[in-house]
Amino acid sequence: MIAMNRNGSLLILIIIFFSLSACASPPKGLFPPEAGDPTKPVYVVNNGWHASFVVEKQDIPVEVWPESRDFPDARYLEVGWGDKDYYMAPGFNLWYAFKALFWPTASVLHIVGFSDPIEAFFPESEIIRIDLSLPGFEQLCKTVHNSYRHDEKEHPIVAGPGLYGESRFYLSNEKYHLFKTSNVWTAKALRSAGVPVRPFFSITAGGAAREARRFERLPTAVPSTAPAENRNRLSR
């Protein structure tokens, strides 16, 4: 009976998560960019297990994402997020993996600064480019900034060195769990920029990549003479 109740509760949680993912709309008026408007690219990186994203550092408004100053010489920044213990472990740890899925756990951001071409830095990964509007890109940067945990002086808290290249782990103020995996977090970051990816279908890296491919270098919106609220509806 207890097992049945637990299974029933899990099913209810899955249904609720699916419903919220399907119904909640991304911010209106951010994506796709209007024809002729300037854009900023974001690159989704799928290594088969983990989906992250890359932005050009020169595009980042430092007043929105001040922590990006920690990598002054980088051309690009890669952003990943995940369970603290599992992400920072030197190798695969089954207990960390199990714990991360079934209990809300502490999380970290993984930020990598690099200057090589993206395809050269990630030679075995799928790279998906999505062009964002300037307000959408700013919202993406704000989402990253809001994930950092800061000390009493508003400095980001470094959790340790990163996994490769010039990189660091930073404590995040978010919780990791079954319905908020690293790939779901990446999808939600894109969604905050207006890209209507579906987090429910982004639990795995492959799912996140499939969602991103739906909007890969999507043609810009056709200018409209309709009222602003209608333009927003068309540009979702």
Tab-separated table of C-alpha atoms in Angstrom, residues 111-191:
chain	number	residue	atom	x	y	z
A	111	ILE	CA	31.441	28.541	-15.928
A	112	VAL	CA	34.179	28.024	-18.511
A	113	GLY	CA	36.062	30.822	-20.236
A	114	PHE	CA	37.750	30.075	-23.560
A	115	SER	CA	38.775	31.768	-26.798
A	116	ASP	CA	39.078	28.915	-29.301
A	117	PRO	CA	36.337	28.530	-31.915
A	118	ILE	CA	33.375	26.814	-30.281
A	119	GLU	CA	33.504	23.807	-32.617
A	120	ALA	CA	37.211	23.373	-31.849
A	121	PHE	CA	36.722	23.643	-28.089
A	122	PHE	CA	33.892	21.081	-28.176
A	123	PRO	CA	34.979	18.842	-31.084
A	124	GLU	CA	32.753	15.891	-30.147
A	125	SER	CA	29.644	17.855	-29.188
A	126	GLU	CA	26.619	18.995	-31.139
A	127	ILE	CA	26.469	22.794	-31.415
A	128	ILE	CA	23.100	24.475	-31.994
A	129	ARG	CA	22.947	28.219	-32.630
A	130	ILE	CA	19.859	30.238	-31.727
A	131	ASP	CA	19.679	33.968	-32.431
A	132	LEU	CA	18.072	35.967	-29.622
A	133	SER	CA	16.673	39.470	-29.536
A	134	LEU	CA	18.660	41.936	-27.442
A	135	PRO	CA	16.021	41.965	-24.659
A	136	GLY	CA	15.902	38.169	-24.798
A	137	PHE	CA	19.680	37.908	-24.516
A	138	GLU	CA	19.664	40.299	-21.571
A	139	GLN	CA	17.038	38.153	-19.878
A	140	LEU	CA	19.212	35.065	-20.427
A	141	CYS	CA	22.124	36.841	-18.743
A	142	LYS	CA	19.858	37.884	-15.880
A	143	THR	CA	18.785	34.267	-15.411
A	144	VAL	CA	22.427	33.224	-15.042
A	145	HIS	CA	23.161	36.054	-12.613
A	146	ASN	CA	20.131	35.209	-10.489
A	147	SER	CA	21.350	31.629	-10.093
A	148	TYR	CA	24.592	32.609	-8.312
A	149	ARG	CA	24.733	32.482	-4.544
A	150	HIS	CA	26.465	35.578	-3.173
A	151	ASP	CA	28.209	36.357	0.091
A	152	GLU	CA	27.409	39.298	2.358
A	153	LYS	CA	29.460	41.567	0.065
A	154	GLU	CA	27.493	40.414	-2.990
A	155	HIS	CA	30.461	38.474	-4.373
A	156	PRO	CA	29.757	35.142	-6.069
A	157	ILE	CA	30.847	32.199	-3.929
A	158	VAL	CA	33.420	30.021	-5.684
A	159	ALA	CA	32.945	26.336	-4.854
A	160	GLY	CA	36.122	25.105	-6.521
A	161	PRO	CA	38.061	24.771	-9.773
A	162	GLY	CA	36.132	23.647	-12.830
A	163	LEU	CA	36.404	20.498	-14.899
A	164	TYR	CA	38.423	21.726	-17.871
A	165	GLY	CA	40.183	24.771	-19.249
A	166	GLU	CA	39.833	28.034	-17.372
A	167	SER	CA	36.745	27.209	-15.359
A	168	ARG	CA	35.179	27.485	-11.922
A	169	PHE	CA	32.285	26.083	-9.972
A	170	TYR	CA	30.088	28.624	-8.214
A	171	LEU	CA	27.482	27.906	-5.571
A	172	SER	CA	23.954	28.314	-6.883
A	173	ASN	CA	20.888	29.276	-4.866
A	174	GLU	CA	18.701	26.765	-6.754
A	175	LYS	CA	17.879	23.143	-5.925
A	176	TYR	CA	18.499	20.154	-8.197
A	177	HIS	CA	15.948	17.328	-8.411
A	178	LEU	CA	14.322	14.841	-10.768
A	179	PHE	CA	12.221	17.475	-12.522
A	180	LYS	CA	14.965	20.085	-12.578
A	181	THR	CA	17.978	18.420	-14.110
A	182	SER	CA	20.910	20.251	-15.631
A	183	ASN	CA	19.292	19.921	-19.046
A	184	VAL	CA	15.939	21.236	-17.815
A	185	TRP	CA	17.784	24.202	-16.319
A	186	THR	CA	19.371	24.951	-19.703
A	187	ALA	CA	15.965	24.721	-21.367
A	188	LYS	CA	14.442	27.050	-18.777
A	189	ALA	CA	17.259	29.542	-19.304
A	190	LEU	CA	16.466	29.580	-23.027
A	191	ARG	CA	12.787	29.879	-22.210
